Amino acid sequence: IAVTALYRPQKVCLCPFLPLHPLHISTHLYIIQHPAEENKVLRTVPLLAACLPQDKCKVKIGRRFSEERDPELSTVCRKSDTLILYPGAEAANLEEFILDSPVYPSTIIIIDGTWSQAKDIFYKNSLFRLPKQVQLKTSVSSQYVIRTQPTNRCLSTLECAAAALSILEKNDYIQETLLRPLQALCSFQLQHGAQIRLSKEHLLKNGLYPKPMPKNKRKLRKMELLMNSVKI
């Protein structure tokens, strides 16, 4: 089963924190994973996949996707009931969108990678501009405290999926269940020497950023935007 893919020693095993049976959901979830994420030890997608039915959670790895390379994904992107979760000026709030949408969403696509990797995948694959773009409206800070995020509002892939599925399925229990193994993972890592990773935004605002400021003007501008809490 999917749990075996987590490969953790017994004393820090996450199996007790997973649901006994895969969660019953009607929504299909597609995770578009940057290849660099595949070999990272503390990634969240295996935890997510271990909680959901295999036919409802599909992970596709790559940087570039097209109709020729992936006919299945192309078909999914062209369906009127497919959404893609990616923040931006064009994105509708998910909770508000489903109230007014004439077609209730059956599929949601989430990109898994660093923010720069996700941005690259989203903007350089025309397929991902076909579904309706939505975003989460949240002020909650990430519980994935063992990995540095750009801002205090950035969430891990699992947290995004948990929030989106609980909204689409109208069931808060889904979010609670999906977050349980993530909370356990972070707790185990902190008990064994890991440090809480504060966001770049927090470090910059409080003069704690450990690296010299970049000389590249574009990168420097991004740092300044983070310090002023401007969405980038």
mmCIF file of C-alpha atoms in Angstrom:
data_model
loop_
_atom_site.group_PDB
_atom_site.id
_atom_site.type_symbol
_atom_site.label_atom_id
_atom_site.label_comp_id
_atom_site.label_asym_id
_atom_site.label_seq_id
_atom_site.Cartn_x
_atom_site.Cartn_y
_atom_site.Cartn_z
ATOM 1 C CA ILE A 1 0.000 0.000 0.000
ATOM 2 C CA ALA A 2 0.991 3.657 -0.230
ATOM 3 C CA VAL A 3 2.145 3.705 3.392
ATOM 4 C CA THR A 4 5.129 1.497 2.534
ATOM 5 C CA ALA A 5 6.487 4.315 0.380
ATOM 6 C CA LEU A 6 7.091 6.419 3.504
ATOM 7 C CA TYR A 7 10.034 4.186 4.599
ATOM 8 C CA ARG A 8 10.513 5.403 8.180
ATOM 9 C CA PRO A 9 12.029 3.561 11.177
ATOM 10 C CA GLN A 10 9.440 1.988 13.478
ATOM 11 C CA LYS A 11 9.974 4.415 16.381
ATOM 12 C CA VAL A 12 9.120 7.365 14.146
ATOM 13 C CA CYS A 13 6.588 5.506 11.983
ATOM 14 C CA LEU A 14 3.695 7.645 10.782
ATOM 15 C CA CYS A 15 1.272 4.758 10.193
ATOM 16 C CA PRO A 16 -0.608 5.320 13.497
ATOM 17 C CA PHE A 17 -1.419 8.842 12.309
ATOM 18 C CA LEU A 18 -2.881 7.757 8.973
ATOM 19 C CA PRO A 19 -6.573 6.880 8.544
ATOM 20 C CA LEU A 20 -7.383 3.165 8.837
ATOM 21 C CA HIS A 21 -8.953 3.293 5.392
ATOM 22 C CA PRO A 22 -8.449 5.814 2.565
ATOM 23 C CA LEU A 23 -10.750 8.805 2.936
ATOM 24 C CA HIS A 24 -13.921 8.577 0.884
ATOM 25 C CA ILE A 25 -13.927 11.543 -1.489
ATOM 26 C CA SER A 26 -15.618 12.254 -4.812
ATOM 27 C CA THR A 27 -13.057 14.857 -5.970
ATOM 28 C CA HIS A 28 -10.167 13.760 -8.199
ATOM 29 C CA LEU A 29 -6.827 15.283 -7.209
ATOM 30 C CA TYR A 30 -3.924 15.671 -9.631
ATOM 31 C CA ILE A 31 -0.524 16.596 -8.160
ATOM 32 C CA ILE A 32 1.915 18.043 -10.712
ATOM 33 C CA GLN A 33 5.270 17.411 -9.065
ATOM 34 C CA HIS A 34 8.541 19.074 -10.043
ATOM 35 C CA PRO A 35 11.210 16.356 -10.502
ATOM 36 C CA ALA A 36 13.399 17.929 -7.791
ATOM 37 C CA GLU A 37 10.724 17.158 -5.176
ATOM 38 C CA GLU A 38 10.752 13.423 -5.887
ATOM 39 C CA ASN A 39 13.952 12.722 -3.926
ATOM 40 C CA LYS A 40 13.427 15.085 -1.004
ATOM 41 C CA VAL A 41 13.135 13.253 2.309
ATOM 42 C CA LEU A 42 10.620 15.505 4.070
ATOM 43 C CA ARG A 43 8.111 15.992 1.286
ATOM 44 C CA THR A 44 4.388 15.939 2.003
ATOM 45 C CA VAL A 45 2.898 14.327 -1.113
ATOM 46 C CA PRO A 46 3.561 10.700 0.037
ATOM 47 C CA LEU A 47 1.609 11.470 3.233
ATOM 48 C CA LEU A 48 -1.236 12.875 1.168
ATOM 49 C CA ALA A 49 -1.293 9.884 -1.185
ATOM 50 C CA ALA A 50 -1.286 7.470 1.777
ATOM 51 C CA CYS A 51 -4.554 9.006 3.038
ATOM 52 C CA LEU A 52 -6.494 9.007 -0.243
ATOM 53 C CA PRO A 53 -7.785 6.319 -2.651
ATOM 54 C CA GLN A 54 -5.290 5.580 -5.427
ATOM 55 C CA ASP A 55 -7.878 6.321 -8.113
ATOM 56 C CA LYS A 56 -8.578 9.767 -6.607
ATOM 57 C CA CYS A 57 -4.990 10.981 -6.149
ATOM 58 C CA LYS A 58 -2.639 10.905 -9.124
ATOM 59 C CA VAL A 59 0.921 12.266 -9.071
ATOM 60 C CA LYS A 60 2.465 13.334 -12.373
ATOM 61 C CA ILE A 61 6.163 14.201 -12.335
ATOM 62 C CA GLY A 62 7.731 16.609 -14.806
ATOM 63 C CA ARG A 63 8.431 20.198 -15.828
ATOM 64 C CA ARG A 64 6.685 20.310 -19.194
ATOM 65 C CA PHE A 65 3.351 18.801 -20.169
ATOM 66 C CA SER A 66 1.527 18.774 -23.502
ATOM 67 C CA GLU A 67 -1.315 16.991 -25.258
ATOM 68 C CA GLU A 68 1.194 14.748 -27.032
ATOM 69 C CA ARG A 69 3.135 13.853 -23.877
ATOM 70 C CA ASP A 70 0.132 13.381 -21.597
ATOM 71 C CA PRO A 71 -3.243 12.958 -23.337
ATOM 72 C CA GLU A 72 -4.933 12.088 -20.031
ATOM 73 C CA LEU A 73 -3.853 15.327 -18.343
ATOM 74 C CA SER A 74 -4.755 17.295 -21.452
ATOM 75 C CA THR A 75 -8.278 15.879 -21.342
ATOM 76 C CA VAL A 76 -8.590 16.704 -17.636
ATOM 77 C CA CYS A 77 -7.427 20.298 -18.183
ATOM 78 C CA ARG A 78 -9.998 20.845 -20.923
ATOM 79 C CA LYS A 79 -12.974 19.739 -18.821
ATOM 80 C CA SER A 80 -15.235 22.488 -17.516
ATOM 81 C CA ASP A 81 -15.345 20.956 -14.031
ATOM 82 C CA THR A 82 -11.557 21.051 -13.494
ATOM 83 C CA LEU A 83 -9.858 23.657 -11.309
ATOM 84 C CA ILE A 84 -6.188 24.520 -10.799
ATOM 85 C CA LEU A 85 -5.075 25.816 -7.414
ATOM 86 C CA TYR A 86 -2.536 28.565 -8.005
ATOM 87 C CA PRO A 87 -2.605 32.038 -6.397
ATOM 88 C CA GLY A 88 -2.609 35.216 -8.442
ATOM 89 C CA ALA A 89 -4.572 38.222 -9.625
ATOM 90 C CA GLU A 90 -6.634 36.054 -11.984
ATOM 91 C CA ALA A 91 -7.505 33.461 -9.322
ATOM 92 C CA ALA A 92 -10.957 33.277 -7.788
ATOM 93 C CA ASN A 93 -11.470 32.472 -4.125
ATOM 94 C CA LEU A 94 -12.325 28.744 -4.025
ATOM 95 C CA GLU A 95 -15.088 28.997 -1.424
ATOM 96 C CA GLU A 96 -16.791 31.848 -3.284
ATOM 97 C CA PHE A 97 -16.329 30.250 -6.701
ATOM 98 C CA ILE A 98 -18.152 27.005 -5.866
ATOM 99 C CA LEU A 99 -21.164 28.973 -4.617
ATOM 100 C CA ASP A 100 -21.700 30.616 -8.016
ATOM 101 C CA SER A 101 -20.289 28.024 -10.422
ATOM 102 C CA PRO A 102 -22.925 26.466 -12.724
ATOM 103 C CA VAL A 103 -20.800 23.277 -12.891
ATOM 104 C CA TYR A 104 -19.614 21.828 -9.582
ATOM 105 C CA PRO A 105 -15.886 20.993 -9.737
ATOM 106 C CA SER A 106 -14.967 17.301 -9.870
ATOM 107 C CA THR A 107 -11.182 17.671 -10.244
ATOM 108 C CA ILE A 108 -8.515 19.942 -8.800
ATOM 109 C CA ILE A 109 -4.879 20.272 -9.890
ATOM 110 C CA ILE A 110 -2.130 21.318 -7.447
ATOM 111 C CA ILE A 111 1.516 22.015 -8.338
ATOM 112 C CA ASP A 112 4.125 20.559 -5.973
ATOM 113 C CA GLY A 113 7.538 22.231 -5.748
ATOM 114 C CA THR A 114 9.247 25.330 -4.415
ATOM 115 C CA TRP A 115 7.463 28.565 -5.251
ATOM 116 C CA SER A 116 9.863 29.334 -8.091
ATOM 117 C CA GLN A 117 9.464 25.779 -9.471
ATOM 118 C CA ALA A 118 5.667 25.998 -9.247
ATOM 119 C CA LYS A 119 5.680 29.371 -10.992
ATOM 120 C CA ASP A 120 7.826 27.959 -13.798
ATOM 121 C CA ILE A 121 5.509 24.968 -14.270
ATOM 122 C CA PHE A 122 2.347 27.074 -14.216
ATOM 123 C CA TYR A 123 3.464 29.760 -16.665
ATOM 124 C CA LYS A 124 5.396 27.568 -19.101
ATOM 125 C CA ASN A 125 2.660 24.980 -19.628
ATOM 126 C CA SER A 126 -0.290 26.356 -21.574
ATOM 127 C CA LEU A 127 -2.405 23.365 -20.468
ATOM 128 C CA PHE A 128 -2.540 24.764 -16.944
ATOM 129 C CA ARG A 129 -4.146 27.977 -18.113
ATOM 130 C CA LEU A 130 -7.182 26.062 -19.400
ATOM 131 C CA PRO A 131 -8.835 25.150 -16.059
ATOM 132 C CA LYS A 132 -10.388 27.797 -13.846
ATOM 133 C CA GLN A 133 -7.687 29.237 -11.576
ATOM 134 C CA VAL A 134 -8.577 29.364 -7.882
ATOM 135 C CA GLN A 135 -6.814 30.163 -4.628
ATOM 136 C CA LEU A 136 -7.374 29.666 -0.911
ATOM 137 C CA LYS A 137 -8.364 32.606 1.250
ATOM 138 C CA THR A 138 -6.528 31.931 4.489
ATOM 139 C CA SER A 139 -4.605 33.780 7.176
ATOM 140 C CA VAL A 140 -3.474 30.536 8.827
ATOM 141 C CA SER A 141 0.278 29.959 9.090
ATOM 142 C CA SER A 142 1.732 26.710 7.797
ATOM 143 C CA GLN A 143 2.164 23.814 10.228
ATOM 144 C CA TYR A 144 4.994 22.509 8.037
ATOM 145 C CA VAL A 145 7.530 24.212 10.293
ATOM 146 C CA ILE A 146 10.551 22.065 9.335
ATOM 147 C CA ARG A 147 10.858 23.607 5.871
ATOM 148 C CA THR A 148 11.400 27.292 5.107
ATOM 149 C CA GLN A 149 8.556 29.059 3.301
ATOM 150 C CA PRO A 150 8.796 32.432 1.477
ATOM 151 C CA THR A 151 6.044 34.061 3.555
ATOM 152 C CA ASN A 152 3.986 33.342 6.664
ATOM 153 C CA ARG A 153 0.952 32.598 4.486
ATOM 154 C CA CYS A 154 2.559 29.938 2.267
ATOM 155 C CA LEU A 155 1.257 26.399 2.767
ATOM 156 C CA SER A 156 2.714 23.004 1.887
ATOM 157 C CA THR A 157 1.174 20.905 -0.880
ATOM 158 C CA LEU A 158 -0.530 18.654 1.665
ATOM 159 C CA GLU A 159 -1.989 21.645 3.520
ATOM 160 C CA CYS A 160 -3.297 23.135 0.263
ATOM 161 C CA ALA A 161 -4.880 19.833 -0.715
ATOM 162 C CA ALA A 162 -6.378 19.370 2.754
ATOM 163 C CA ALA A 163 -7.972 22.818 2.710
ATOM 164 C CA ALA A 164 -9.211 22.532 -0.883
ATOM 165 C CA LEU A 165 -10.672 19.037 -0.458
ATOM 166 C CA SER A 166 -12.446 19.976 2.768
ATOM 167 C CA ILE A 167 -14.076 22.902 0.927
ATOM 168 C CA LEU A 168 -15.021 20.903 -2.179
ATOM 169 C CA GLU A 169 -16.279 17.926 -0.158
ATOM 170 C CA LYS A 170 -17.918 20.186 2.456
ATOM 171 C CA ASN A 171 -16.290 18.133 5.188
ATOM 172 C CA ASP A 172 -13.872 19.626 7.773
ATOM 173 C CA TYR A 173 -12.945 16.122 8.967
ATOM 174 C CA ILE A 174 -10.953 15.659 5.749
ATOM 175 C CA GLN A 175 -8.658 18.554 6.609
ATOM 176 C CA GLU A 176 -8.175 17.346 10.182
ATOM 177 C CA THR A 177 -7.363 13.819 8.996
ATOM 178 C CA LEU A 178 -4.894 14.908 6.305
ATOM 179 C CA LEU A 179 -3.050 17.277 8.653
ATOM 180 C CA ARG A 180 -2.559 14.629 11.370
ATOM 181 C CA PRO A 181 0.431 12.817 9.751
ATOM 182 C CA LEU A 182 2.043 16.162 8.831
ATOM 183 C CA GLN A 183 1.808 17.316 12.440
ATOM 184 C CA ALA A 184 3.321 14.008 13.577
ATOM 185 C CA LEU A 185 6.139 14.259 11.009
ATOM 186 C CA CYS A 186 7.099 17.748 12.198
ATOM 187 C CA SER A 187 6.857 16.698 15.856
ATOM 188 C CA PHE A 188 9.153 13.690 15.318
ATOM 189 C CA GLN A 189 11.697 15.785 13.406
ATOM 190 C CA LEU A 190 11.772 18.488 16.096
ATOM 191 C CA GLN A 191 12.206 15.844 18.809
ATOM 192 C CA HIS A 192 15.229 14.500 16.937
ATOM 193 C CA GLY A 193 17.123 17.735 16.481
ATOM 194 C CA ALA A 194 15.379 19.578 13.659
ATOM 195 C CA GLN A 195 14.861 23.315 14.099
ATOM 196 C CA ILE A 196 11.692 25.306 13.477
ATOM 197 C CA ARG A 197 12.155 27.068 10.139
ATOM 198 C CA LEU A 198 10.808 30.599 10.138
ATOM 199 C CA SER A 199 9.670 32.089 6.839
ATOM 200 C CA LYS A 200 11.963 34.333 4.798
ATOM 201 C CA GLU A 201 9.417 37.102 5.333
ATOM 202 C CA HIS A 202 9.718 36.788 9.133
ATOM 203 C CA LEU A 203 13.530 36.607 9.039
ATOM 204 C CA LEU A 204 13.829 39.672 6.797
ATOM 205 C CA LYS A 205 11.374 41.781 8.797
ATOM 206 C CA ASN A 206 13.165 41.007 12.048
ATOM 207 C CA GLY A 207 16.721 41.414 10.775
ATOM 208 C CA LEU A 208 17.438 37.698 11.203
ATOM 209 C CA TYR A 209 18.072 36.701 7.578
ATOM 210 C CA PRO A 210 21.431 34.836 7.724
ATOM 211 C CA LYS A 211 22.593 35.440 4.151
ATOM 212 C CA PRO A 212 23.857 38.678 2.542
ATOM 213 C CA MET A 213 21.252 40.505 0.468
ATOM 214 C CA PRO A 214 21.484 39.576 -3.230
ATOM 215 C CA LYS A 215 23.214 41.896 -5.673
ATOM 216 C CA ASN A 216 20.937 40.869 -8.525
ATOM 217 C CA LYS A 217 18.313 43.639 -8.851
ATOM 218 C CA ARG A 218 15.420 41.270 -9.576
ATOM 219 C CA LYS A 219 16.210 39.086 -6.542
ATOM 220 C CA LEU A 220 16.743 42.152 -4.367
ATOM 221 C CA ARG A 221 13.343 43.493 -5.405
ATOM 222 C CA LYS A 222 11.715 40.189 -4.388
ATOM 223 C CA MET A 223 13.368 40.446 -0.968
ATOM 224 C CA GLU A 224 12.076 43.996 -0.548
ATOM 225 C CA LEU A 225 8.555 42.870 -1.442
ATOM 226 C CA LEU A 226 8.757 40.113 1.182
ATOM 227 C CA MET A 227 9.847 42.620 3.820
ATOM 228 C CA ASN A 228 6.820 44.767 3.001
ATOM 229 C CA SER A 229 4.371 41.832 2.911
ATOM 230 C CA VAL A 230 3.605 42.339 -0.769
ATOM 231 C CA LYS A 231 2.413 39.229 -2.612
ATOM 232 C CA ILE A 232 4.942 38.052 -5.177
#
